[in-house]
Amino acid sequence: MNRIPEGVYPVMITPFTDENAIDWPAVDGIVEFYARMGCQGIFAVCQSSEMFCLSEDERVLLAERVARASAGRMCVVASGHVSEKLDDQIRELTRISRTGVDAVVMISNRLAGQDESDETAIRNMNAILDALPGVTFGMYECPHPFKRPLTDRLLEAMAESGRFAFIKDTCCSAPVIAHRMGVLRGSVQLFNANAATLLESLRDGAAGFSGIMANYHPDLYVWLTGHFRDQPERARRLAAALSVLSAAEGHCHPVCTKDHMNRSGVPMKLHTRSRDEHGYGELDRHFIEDLMVVEDALRAQIPEK
């Protein structure tokens, strides 16, 4: 079985300049922020990275830059798997695999159309596996442009291949996650994207957290994933607070996330390609200001070790 470190894998945002180009110094700054916060990994070139709004060359360059900036300090998984045609998917994933990342992440909804069967998805998945021998893979249950759920049959095929190390699960249901881990039987590590169900899923055997909120206070998620067993009551209170704070996801992500990064000492523009930053208003900014006050209060309540 392929294995990667358990823990916290932020879904990395992509900073842009006023000229709409990728802001490479800010990319490096985000990676340093994750490292400083103790993250075990990074999920780069994902939906939060606005991968559907990046050119193929930009996706490859972004994965390469993140892998280089991480310099082995964190495990880097990356996708950029956005094409419709299988041949194009194989080409783009081959290019991503050569960037130095630790695992290449397939998108479940790219493997078959919305009305096509699991067998079609599995056939295309296996074609990608055959085209990239020796590469470690992940799977992302991406909700855009539609969600293809990770069915038992697809999970079984992933497990049987022995090629997958990472799943980003977006079902937002602790019982479903527990069922999926039962199907996988430890063959693939599952990372929950949902803060509200995270603690329960960790207790059931999930490998960690890979969600939007790891861009805000990843150190709190690092503590939770590392101490939910030995400090269960403190972990329960922290998990409840993190669940409430995850409301930030509804405040014009990724614009709000970039504002928080700025306030955290990682300078970047609020410009995005997927959202109009002018929709990020005074109330949103006030929410982020208050969120940061609560973050500091939570940090003061947990031991450093």
Coordinates of C-alpha atoms in Angstrom, one line a residue, residues 96-232:
I96 CA 1.8 17.0 -13.0
S97 CA 3.5 13.7 -12.1
R98 CA 6.8 15.1 -13.3
T99 CA 6.7 18.2 -11.1
G100 CA 8.1 16.6 -7.9
V101 CA 4.8 16.1 -6.1
D102 CA 4.3 13.1 -3.9
A103 CA 0.9 12.0 -5.3
V104 CA -1.2 13.0 -8.3
V105 CA -4.9 13.4 -7.6
M106 CA -7.6 12.3 -9.9
I107 CA -11.0 14.1 -9.9
S108 CA -13.9 11.6 -9.6
N109 CA -16.2 13.6 -11.9
R110 CA -13.6 13.7 -14.7
L111 CA -13.6 9.9 -15.0
A112 CA -17.1 9.7 -16.4
G113 CA -20.1 11.8 -17.3
Q114 CA -22.9 12.6 -14.9
D115 CA -25.1 9.9 -16.5
E116 CA -22.4 7.3 -17.0
S117 CA -21.9 4.3 -14.9
D118 CA -19.3 3.4 -12.3
E119 CA -17.9 0.9 -14.7
T120 CA -17.1 3.6 -17.1
A121 CA -15.4 5.6 -14.4
I122 CA -13.4 2.6 -13.3
R123 CA -12.3 1.8 -16.8
N124 CA -11.0 5.3 -17.3
M125 CA -9.4 5.3 -13.9
N126 CA -7.5 2.1 -14.8
A127 CA -6.5 3.5 -18.2
I128 CA -4.9 6.4 -16.3
L129 CA -3.2 4.1 -13.9
D130 CA -1.8 2.0 -16.7
A131 CA -0.5 5.1 -18.5
L132 CA 1.4 6.3 -15.4
P133 CA 3.1 3.2 -13.9
G134 CA 4.9 3.8 -10.6
V135 CA 2.9 7.0 -9.8
T136 CA 1.1 7.3 -6.5
F137 CA -2.4 8.6 -6.8
G138 CA -5.2 10.3 -4.9
M139 CA -8.9 10.8 -5.6
Y140 CA -10.9 14.0 -4.9
E141 CA -14.7 14.0 -4.7
C142 CA -14.8 17.4 -6.2
P143 CA -18.3 19.1 -6.2
H144 CA -17.6 21.1 -9.4
P145 CA -19.0 21.0 -12.1
F146 CA -21.0 18.1 -10.6
K147 CA -20.3 15.6 -7.8
R148 CA -19.6 12.0 -8.6
P149 CA -19.8 10.3 -5.2
L150 CA -17.2 7.7 -4.2
T151 CA -19.4 4.6 -4.4
D152 CA -18.5 1.3 -2.9
R153 CA -17.6 -0.1 -6.3
L154 CA -15.3 2.8 -7.1
L155 CA -13.7 2.6 -3.6
E156 CA -13.2 -1.1 -4.0
A157 CA -11.5 -0.7 -7.4
M158 CA -9.2 2.0 -5.9
A159 CA -8.3 -0.4 -3.1
E160 CA -7.7 -3.3 -5.5
S161 CA -5.3 -1.2 -7.6
G162 CA -2.9 -0.6 -4.7
R163 CA -2.0 2.7 -6.3
F164 CA -4.0 5.2 -4.1
A165 CA -2.7 6.9 -1.0
F166 CA -5.1 9.9 -0.6
I167 CA -8.8 10.6 -0.7
K168 CA -10.3 14.0 -0.2
D169 CA -13.8 13.1 1.0
T170 CA -16.5 15.8 0.6
C171 CA -19.7 13.8 1.6
C172 CA -20.0 15.8 4.9
S173 CA -21.5 12.8 6.7
A174 CA -19.7 11.0 9.5
P175 CA -21.7 7.7 9.0
V176 CA -20.9 7.7 5.3
I177 CA -17.3 8.3 6.0
A178 CA -17.3 5.4 8.5
H179 CA -18.9 3.2 5.9
R180 CA -16.3 4.2 3.3
M181 CA -13.4 3.5 5.6
G182 CA -15.0 0.1 6.2
V183 CA -15.0 -0.6 2.5
L184 CA -11.4 0.6 2.1
R185 CA -10.2 -1.5 5.1
G186 CA -7.1 0.7 5.6
S187 CA -6.0 0.4 2.0
V188 CA -6.3 4.1 1.2
Q189 CA -6.0 7.0 3.6
L190 CA -9.2 9.2 3.8
F191 CA -9.0 12.9 4.6
N192 CA -12.2 14.7 5.6
A193 CA -12.9 18.1 4.0
N194 CA -15.7 18.9 6.5
A195 CA -14.9 20.6 9.8
A196 CA -18.3 19.7 11.5
T197 CA -17.8 16.0 11.1
L198 CA -14.0 15.9 11.5
L199 CA -13.7 14.7 15.1
E200 CA -16.1 11.9 14.6
S201 CA -14.4 10.8 11.4
L202 CA -10.9 10.9 13.2
R203 CA -12.3 8.6 15.9
D204 CA -13.5 6.3 13.2
G205 CA -10.0 6.2 11.6
A206 CA -9.8 9.1 9.1
A207 CA -6.2 10.1 8.3
G208 CA -6.8 13.8 8.7
F209 CA -8.3 17.1 7.4
S210 CA -8.1 18.5 3.9
G211 CA -10.5 21.5 3.8
I212 CA -10.8 25.2 3.2
M213 CA -10.5 26.1 6.9
A214 CA -6.9 24.8 7.0
N215 CA -6.1 28.0 5.2
Y216 CA -7.2 30.0 8.2
H217 CA -6.0 28.3 11.4
P218 CA -4.2 25.1 10.3
D219 CA -2.3 24.9 13.6
L220 CA -5.6 24.3 15.4
Y221 CA -6.4 21.5 13.1
V222 CA -2.9 20.1 13.5
W223 CA -3.4 20.1 17.3
L224 CA -6.8 18.4 16.9
T225 CA -5.6 15.7 14.6
G226 CA -2.6 15.0 16.8
H227 CA -4.4 15.0 20.3
F228 CA -8.0 13.9 19.8
R229 CA -7.1 10.6 21.5
D230 CA -4.9 11.7 24.4
Q231 CA -6.9 14.9 25.3
P232 CA -10.5 13.9 24.2

